[in-house]
Amino acid sequence: MTGNKRMELVCPAGTPATLRAAVQAGADAVYCGFRDETNARNFPGLNFSAEELAAGIRFAHHHGKKVLVAINTFARAGNTDAWRRAADTAVRCRADAVIAADIAVLDHMAQNHPKTRLHLSVQAAAATPESIQFYAQAFGVRRVVLPRVLSVQEIGALNRAINVETEAFVFGGLCVMIEGRCYLSSYGAGKSPNLNGVCSPPEMVSYVEDKNGTAAKLADFTIDRYEPDEPAGYPTLCKGRFNAGGKTGYLFEDPVSLNAGSMLVSLKAAGVTALKIEGRQRGKGYVTEVVRAFRKAVDVAESGGDAVEIDSILASMSEGGRQTTGAYRKAWR
Amino acid sequence: MTKDDASLPGFIRRFLPSFSGQPLGPLLTISLRSLARRRPQAFERLGEHRKARFLIDPTDLPFAFSVVPDGPASIVRATGKTVSEPNDVIIRGPILMLLGILDGTLDGDALFFHRSISVSGRTEAVVALRNAIEDAELRPSDMLGIGGQLAHIADTGILGGLAFARRIAVGASVEQGHTHDR
């Protein structure tokens, strides 16, 4: 789907206070989830109760903004009540859309709440016209959140082949595996974002300091070791630094964050409807600063310019202190 | 900003009291329990971690705080720098940064990733505490238990004072750096 509408800025909120901060910083829409394993950011102290969600949606609507509710983990066989309840509650709270990946959740929404917009979560890893059209035809999905594996040219070609809106990540943590199908965290810690809503569950994470610096551990695995002044990161197996073949290095991916702030004009030209900022687990300071910077950048891009200075503004907000444009600017194809 | 940028300048540290006889523990305990009675929802996000013991160690002060944020049963004790009892979490950093996290001025994650503060112990308890503080949007007046116009004056004065202190601390750090360079 291609069009000339202004791109929508979709921003994260892990708490009601962050939702308000995102709205006030310039978000067009805010996405959030319930305080349980139905969403892929199930961290301690994070997320919303039904009452908090209803109040947050009232606040957003009062300011002319939307709230999208992520119910994007995969329901367990024989125990789907939490997912049904989350979907029903989101609709009752007047959510503008539900973001889902599991076909059971999508089907429940399509059957019981056909008037509520359905967005396909990145957890569904739908990156082909065929898979996206399936979700659109089977469940009435109106928007797909694109996996972070496509170049801008590929997104453009995809948009010309589908009649569904696309939403592209532009900032934040960069998942390098096929989303929704990565079980590295399960291997190391027994829990995964797909089923439990958490990659590297914090109860398994520890930072151990000694005279040589800090070791970041997941369960019994040392994922990385940092010199005293070296930027640190949250220990996920895909971004760990390991010894192999006589060398020490990042076997899967460097711990860099996505920042596509310099590519907004290209993404618009490729037909992207919405730009997504990652980071529901991050705080108000992060959300305020990143949303404010992207609000300005999107407005500049929409008026014909390109806001490249956003890279330096947001460098301090990146995990690991380094940034990349990821697959959007693939040079090896 | 490096980890030492926001440390209190040496001339301020010289005026700080030593650890012994600190009345801060009982005062902060009363303040935290009062906050829990007025805003119980601020503690709900802690869940099971409200019984965890957090050692908050301002690296530029001569004492630390042991905090159990258990709502109306909260306990705060001022302690020495030597860790003598088991803690679930230890958080270390310059006092102005720690206060900046508390009042929402600074992003705790960014400070941690850039090693401006250090955290060790039970990560899930840290994450819960951070999220609870984030959502509580605490103002100085919340801790002082005052409202109305007086709260506005206190918040403006204290937060303005902290911002000023951060500028002074960063300025002093730059000055010290230049001295070393020479």
XYZ file of C-alpha atoms in Angstrom:
515
model
C 0.000 0.000 0.000
C 1.409 3.360 -0.981
C -0.021 6.795 -0.296
C 0.702 10.395 0.473
C -0.573 10.606 4.041
C 1.687 11.966 6.775
C 3.650 9.210 8.460
C 2.376 8.311 11.927
C 4.852 8.306 14.819
C 4.165 5.271 17.048
C 5.855 5.422 20.447
C 6.365 3.019 23.359
C 4.920 3.231 26.876
C 5.697 0.809 29.691
C 3.821 2.780 32.349
C 0.967 5.313 32.475
C 3.473 8.079 33.231
C 5.447 7.165 30.113
C 2.266 7.107 28.030
C 1.528 10.669 29.101
C 5.141 11.658 28.421
C 4.999 10.146 24.910
C 1.772 11.971 24.077
C 3.137 15.259 25.381
C 6.420 14.768 23.469
C 4.593 14.471 20.151
C 3.590 10.833 19.548
C 0.723 10.270 17.119
C 0.044 6.889 18.697
C 1.313 5.040 21.758
C 1.609 1.276 22.093
C 1.529 -0.571 25.395
C 0.519 -3.875 26.971
C -1.031 -5.517 29.994
C 0.882 -6.471 33.113
C 1.105 -10.171 32.248
C 2.575 -12.619 29.766
C 0.223 -11.612 26.938
C 2.675 -9.020 25.697
C 6.294 -9.293 24.635
C 7.636 -6.886 27.268
C 6.624 -8.684 30.455
C 9.153 -7.139 32.852
C 8.703 -6.619 36.620
C 6.888 -3.406 37.491
C 6.125 -2.681 33.845
C 2.869 -2.404 31.887
C -0.762 -1.566 32.550
C -3.704 -2.786 34.581
C -7.128 -2.558 32.882
C -7.914 0.589 34.874
C -4.595 2.193 33.956
C -5.120 1.350 30.290
C -8.615 2.860 30.270
C -7.307 6.043 31.906
C -4.336 6.167 29.511
C -6.614 5.819 26.484
C -8.875 8.587 27.787
C -5.806 10.809 28.194
C -4.522 10.027 24.683
C -7.906 10.515 23.045
C -8.329 13.808 24.888
C -5.120 14.930 23.157
C -6.221 13.551 19.786
C -3.795 10.588 19.914
C -4.269 6.829 19.548
C -3.406 3.895 21.805
C -2.460 0.518 20.311
C -2.483 -2.456 22.670
C 0.115 -5.180 22.136
C -1.199 -8.682 22.840
C 1.618 -10.189 20.882
C 2.860 -13.319 22.593
C 1.677 -16.762 21.549
C -1.150 -18.272 23.572
C -0.412 -21.606 25.207
C -2.427 -24.644 24.178
C -5.038 -25.405 26.802
C -4.555 -22.073 28.585
C -5.770 -19.291 26.315
C -7.950 -17.404 28.811
C -5.368 -14.696 29.544
C -5.122 -13.843 25.845
C -8.913 -13.810 25.314
C -9.329 -11.649 28.419
C -6.607 -9.238 27.298
C -8.212 -8.814 23.865
C -11.681 -8.258 25.328
C -10.335 -5.799 27.917
C -8.410 -3.802 25.316
C -11.570 -3.403 23.247
C -13.623 -2.497 26.341
C -11.034 0.192 27.180
C -11.590 1.623 23.669
C -8.152 0.784 22.262
C -7.656 2.118 18.743
C -6.028 -1.122 17.624
C -4.786 -4.452 18.930
C -1.337 -5.641 17.879
C -1.223 -9.442 17.687
C 0.886 -12.223 16.173
C -0.788 -15.486 17.199
C -3.491 -16.664 14.781
C -5.606 -17.657 17.802
C -5.564 -14.082 19.110
C -6.108 -12.677 15.620
C -9.043 -15.045 15.103
C -10.563 -14.156 18.480
C -10.371 -10.470 17.558
C -11.755 -11.010 14.062
C -14.648 -13.125 15.333
C -15.578 -11.125 18.423
C -14.377 -7.579 17.795
C -14.458 -7.023 14.032
C -14.741 -3.243 14.412
C -11.406 -2.909 16.227
C -8.385 -2.424 13.995
C -5.934 -5.302 13.929
C -2.223 -4.737 13.453
C 0.093 -7.660 12.795
C 2.931 -7.690 15.320
C 6.547 -7.947 14.241
C 6.446 -11.200 16.233
C 4.574 -12.757 13.282
C 7.672 -12.119 11.101
C 5.531 -11.513 8.013
C 7.834 -10.158 5.318
C 6.353 -11.446 2.055
C 3.282 -10.320 0.077
C 1.846 -13.825 0.390
C 2.037 -14.021 4.177
C 0.773 -10.466 4.660
C -2.150 -10.985 2.291
C -3.030 -14.164 4.178
C -3.312 -12.260 7.461
C -5.292 -9.501 5.745
C -7.749 -11.872 4.111
C -8.129 -14.300 7.012
C -8.387 -11.831 9.882
C -8.849 -8.373 8.381
C -5.401 -7.160 9.448
C -5.057 -3.494 8.458
C -1.382 -2.897 9.233
C 1.748 -5.038 9.445
C 4.748 -4.188 11.602
C 7.672 -5.126 9.389
C 10.499 -7.412 10.558
C 13.802 -5.594 10.792
C 15.368 -7.624 7.975
C 14.199 -5.677 4.931
C 16.051 -3.018 2.962
C 14.206 0.169 2.016
C 14.048 -1.038 -1.581
C 12.474 -4.310 -0.441
C 9.936 -2.407 1.665
C 9.050 -0.322 -1.392
C 8.518 -3.431 -3.503
C 6.487 -5.034 -0.728
C 4.253 -1.983 -0.375
C 3.510 -2.011 -4.079
C 2.348 -5.625 -3.799
C 0.035 -5.404 -0.786
C -3.010 -3.389 0.234
C -2.147 -3.270 3.943
C -0.428 -0.419 5.799
C 3.176 -0.990 6.881
C 4.869 0.151 10.074
C 8.680 0.229 10.261
C 10.923 0.385 13.317
C 13.141 3.468 13.245
C 14.818 3.520 16.653
C 15.757 1.326 19.606
C 16.925 -2.179 20.419
C 17.598 -4.230 17.332
C 16.445 -7.848 17.303
C 18.717 -9.674 14.897
C 16.940 -13.023 14.862
C 13.693 -13.901 13.079
C 11.209 -12.334 15.453
C 8.668 -14.655 16.986
C 10.832 -17.657 16.159
C 13.906 -17.028 18.303
C 14.404 -19.430 21.195
C 17.922 -18.411 22.224
C 16.537 -16.947 25.444
C 14.640 -20.173 26.150
C 17.841 -22.126 25.656
C 19.711 -19.978 28.154
C 17.036 -19.085 30.670
C 13.994 -21.239 30.054
C 11.816 -18.303 29.010
C 11.322 -16.544 25.676
C 9.667 -13.368 24.414
C 7.370 -15.500 22.279
C 5.708 -17.447 25.067
C 6.542 -15.603 28.293
C 6.915 -12.075 27.000
C 10.493 -11.641 28.041
C 13.864 -12.078 26.375
C 16.607 -12.625 28.976
C 14.252 -12.534 32.002
C 15.674 -10.156 34.624
C 15.463 -12.766 37.386
C 18.144 -14.648 35.431
C 20.284 -11.582 34.736
C 23.102 -10.401 36.968
C 25.952 -7.921 36.736
C 28.960 -9.098 38.728
C 31.691 -6.584 39.480
C 35.297 -7.473 40.148
C 38.644 -5.748 39.826
C 38.687 -6.301 36.059
C 35.314 -4.699 35.403
C 31.790 -6.056 35.155
C 30.551 -9.416 33.932
C 27.002 -9.510 32.527
C 25.429 -12.930 33.052
C 22.290 -14.728 31.944
C 21.640 -17.724 34.185
C 24.992 -19.523 34.242
C 26.245 -17.993 31.007
C 28.631 -15.041 31.025
C 27.311 -13.065 28.065
C 29.815 -10.246 28.116
C 32.515 -8.579 30.194
C 33.045 -4.826 30.287
C 36.069 -2.745 31.225
C 35.306 -0.200 33.989
C 34.458 2.660 31.582
C 33.227 0.616 28.629
C 29.541 1.109 27.667
C 27.461 -1.845 28.869
C 24.330 -3.520 27.577
C 21.521 -5.809 28.711
C 22.788 -9.380 28.320
C 20.986 -11.134 25.473
C 22.570 -14.205 23.934
C 22.356 -12.834 20.389
C 24.522 -9.839 21.340
C 26.984 -11.626 23.599
C 30.761 -11.559 23.275
C 32.171 -15.069 23.299
C 35.429 -16.959 22.880
C 35.396 -19.193 19.817
C 38.084 -20.442 17.473
C 40.753 -18.713 19.512
C 39.119 -15.296 19.114
C 36.865 -13.177 21.287
C 34.059 -11.350 19.540
C 30.349 -10.889 18.949
C 29.409 -14.156 17.267
C 25.912 -13.155 16.179
C 25.659 -9.356 16.236
C 27.318 -6.336 17.816
C 25.279 -4.688 20.593
C 24.154 -1.726 18.520
C 20.832 0.084 18.458
C 18.764 0.883 15.399
C 18.569 4.527 14.375
C 16.937 5.157 11.011
C 16.441 8.852 11.713
C 18.433 9.717 8.599
C 16.220 7.534 6.394
C 12.761 8.941 7.059
C 12.393 10.437 3.590
C 13.400 7.111 2.009
C 10.941 5.217 4.181
C 8.164 7.604 3.215
C 9.055 7.179 -0.451
C 8.887 3.410 0.084
C 5.274 3.818 1.197
C 5.640 3.276 4.932
C 2.546 4.439 6.856
C 3.930 4.499 10.397
C 7.306 4.791 12.122
C 7.823 2.822 15.316
C 10.136 3.572 18.214
C 11.168 0.537 20.268
C 11.548 0.660 24.052
C 8.548 -0.115 26.241
C 11.049 -1.227 28.867
C 12.797 2.155 28.800
C 11.975 5.101 31.038
C 10.293 8.471 30.677
C 13.565 10.276 30.024
C 14.320 8.019 27.055
C 10.800 8.203 25.661
C 10.577 11.971 26.010
C 13.931 12.629 24.381
C 13.572 10.113 21.545
C 9.960 10.991 20.737
C 10.711 14.710 20.778
C 13.678 14.214 18.423
C 11.704 12.019 16.030
C 8.682 14.332 16.114
C 10.938 17.095 14.870
C 12.629 14.824 12.320
C 9.338 13.483 10.940
C 7.933 16.999 10.620
C 11.076 18.071 8.742
C 10.893 14.987 6.494
C 7.211 15.589 5.777
C 8.018 19.154 4.734
C 10.642 17.985 2.269
C 13.885 18.019 4.292
C 16.005 15.296 5.853
C 16.938 15.460 9.545
C 20.303 13.758 9.771
C 21.351 15.530 13.003
C 19.088 13.154 14.895
C 21.961 10.631 14.992
C 24.102 12.726 17.304
C 21.169 13.871 19.438
C 20.232 10.325 20.326
C 23.633 8.625 20.596
C 23.519 8.711 24.413
C 20.143 6.929 24.410
C 21.455 3.842 22.606
C 22.213 0.591 24.357
C 25.917 -0.058 23.892
C 26.383 3.537 22.775
C 26.482 2.589 19.087
C 23.914 2.931 16.324
C 23.147 1.414 12.937
C 20.639 1.779 10.133
C 20.364 -2.019 10.204
C 19.013 -3.761 7.138
C 17.412 -0.615 5.725
C 20.689 0.332 4.059
C 21.859 -3.151 3.126
C 24.929 -2.938 0.955
C 25.589 -6.633 0.470
C 22.633 -7.433 -1.783
C 28.891 12.961 30.447
C 31.391 10.682 32.208
C 30.739 8.971 35.501
C 32.585 11.620 37.517
C 31.038 14.618 35.824
C 28.196 15.004 38.286
C 30.083 14.181 41.481
C 29.899 16.788 44.189
C 32.931 19.101 44.081
C 35.474 18.564 46.860
C 34.769 21.906 48.536
C 31.122 20.883 49.052
C 32.038 17.414 50.340
C 34.167 18.979 53.081
C 31.012 20.510 54.604
C 29.087 17.239 54.688
C 28.588 15.511 58.044
C 30.294 12.219 58.765
C 28.254 9.051 59.051
C 27.870 8.869 62.825
C 24.692 10.305 64.316
C 22.874 10.704 61.044
C 19.216 11.490 61.693
C 18.511 10.881 58.022
C 17.424 7.250 58.405
C 14.488 7.850 60.771
C 13.449 10.978 58.864
C 13.462 9.185 55.509
C 11.625 6.212 57.040
C 8.847 8.527 58.248
C 8.800 10.245 54.865
C 8.594 6.975 52.893
C 5.871 5.511 55.136
C 3.889 8.724 54.857
C 4.216 8.565 51.065
C 2.979 4.955 51.111
C -0.136 5.995 53.048
C -0.871 8.871 50.667
C 0.031 7.087 47.420
C -0.140 3.315 47.952
C -0.288 2.697 44.200
C 3.271 4.029 43.900
C 4.469 0.884 45.706
C 2.203 -1.613 43.925
C 4.506 -1.924 40.914
C 7.218 -3.312 43.184
C 5.149 -6.454 43.725
C 7.146 -9.067 45.629
C 10.248 -6.865 45.446
C 8.917 -4.379 48.012
C 10.539 -6.588 50.651
C 13.924 -6.481 48.935
C 16.795 -4.619 50.621
C 18.361 -1.948 48.389
C 21.717 -0.423 49.312
C 21.839 3.033 47.719
C 25.438 4.197 47.857
C 26.100 7.790 46.762
C 29.767 7.575 45.830
C 30.434 11.213 46.697
C 28.854 11.117 50.161
C 30.433 9.612 53.300
C 27.418 7.376 53.973
C 24.948 5.082 52.167
C 21.278 4.198 52.600
C 19.727 0.820 53.203
C 16.142 0.890 51.926
C 13.338 -1.675 52.193
C 10.464 -0.017 50.239
C 7.694 -2.059 51.858
C 4.896 0.523 51.692
C 3.731 1.550 55.180
C 6.354 -0.806 56.669
C 9.233 0.803 54.727
C 12.573 1.182 56.453
C 15.445 3.515 55.559
C 18.722 3.417 57.457
C 21.804 5.538 56.942
C 24.803 3.211 57.009
C 28.535 3.337 56.603
C 30.264 2.518 53.349
C 31.271 -0.970 54.437
C 28.713 -3.551 53.369
C 28.104 -5.493 56.583
C 24.769 -7.174 55.880
C 23.331 -8.959 52.854
C 21.632 -6.704 50.318
C 19.462 -7.782 47.414
C 20.639 -4.882 45.283
C 23.491 -2.376 45.438
C 23.200 0.842 43.415
C 26.191 3.185 43.334
C 26.608 6.605 41.711
C 27.039 10.317 42.349
C 24.249 11.662 44.583
C 23.075 14.224 42.020
C 22.612 11.468 39.446
C 20.750 9.245 41.896
C 18.445 12.141 42.783
C 18.013 12.871 39.055
C 16.748 9.321 38.539
C 14.404 9.707 41.510
C 12.838 12.931 40.223
C 12.748 11.699 36.608
C 15.245 14.269 35.289
C 17.749 11.601 34.215
C 17.331 8.283 32.390
C 18.579 5.519 34.683
C 19.095 3.057 31.831
C 21.287 5.468 29.883
C 23.328 6.221 33.021
C 23.765 2.498 33.631
C 24.669 1.604 30.050
C 27.242 4.406 30.045
C 28.587 3.270 33.440
C 27.746 6.521 35.209
C 26.028 4.440 37.874
C 26.619 0.806 38.776
C 24.081 -1.827 39.762
C 24.646 -5.299 41.162
C 22.456 -7.955 42.759
C 18.958 -9.088 41.828
C 18.265 -7.469 38.475
C 14.515 -8.138 38.612
C 14.280 -6.110 41.845
C 16.209 -3.230 40.237
C 13.937 -3.320 37.196
C 10.825 -3.299 39.395
C 12.181 -0.413 41.509
C 13.095 1.572 38.426
C 9.660 1.075 36.879
C 7.898 1.943 40.145
C 9.918 5.165 40.491
C 9.351 6.024 36.840
C 5.603 5.734 37.125
C 5.340 7.407 40.534
C 6.585 10.745 39.116
C 7.769 11.732 42.571
C 8.219 15.380 43.390
C 10.142 16.659 46.418
C 6.812 17.722 47.939
C 5.652 14.074 47.817
C 8.560 13.079 50.028
C 8.021 16.070 52.314
C 4.300 15.373 52.604
C 3.196 18.894 51.752
C 0.580 20.172 49.315
C -0.902 23.291 47.729
C 1.129 26.393 47.034
C 3.823 25.332 49.505
C 4.377 22.142 47.469
C 4.773 24.181 44.300
C 7.320 26.434 45.977
C 9.209 23.443 47.427
C 9.257 21.570 44.108
C 10.398 24.594 42.141
C 13.051 25.476 44.695
C 14.440 21.984 45.260
C 14.384 20.859 41.630
C 15.851 24.181 40.538
C 18.512 23.827 43.214
C 19.376 20.316 42.062
C 19.622 21.426 38.435
C 21.895 24.276 39.548
C 23.986 21.863 41.625
C 24.390 19.566 38.615
C 25.614 22.465 36.510
C 28.075 23.447 39.256
C 29.265 19.829 39.624
C 29.762 19.380 35.899
C 31.514 22.756 35.728
C 33.825 21.815 38.597
C 34.567 18.483 36.919
C 35.501 20.239 33.683
C 37.630 22.688 35.673
C 39.403 19.801 37.425
C 39.940 18.081 34.097
C 41.557 21.213 32.691
C 43.780 21.442 35.763
C 44.908 17.865 35.232
C 45.507 18.564 31.572
C 47.852 21.358 32.449
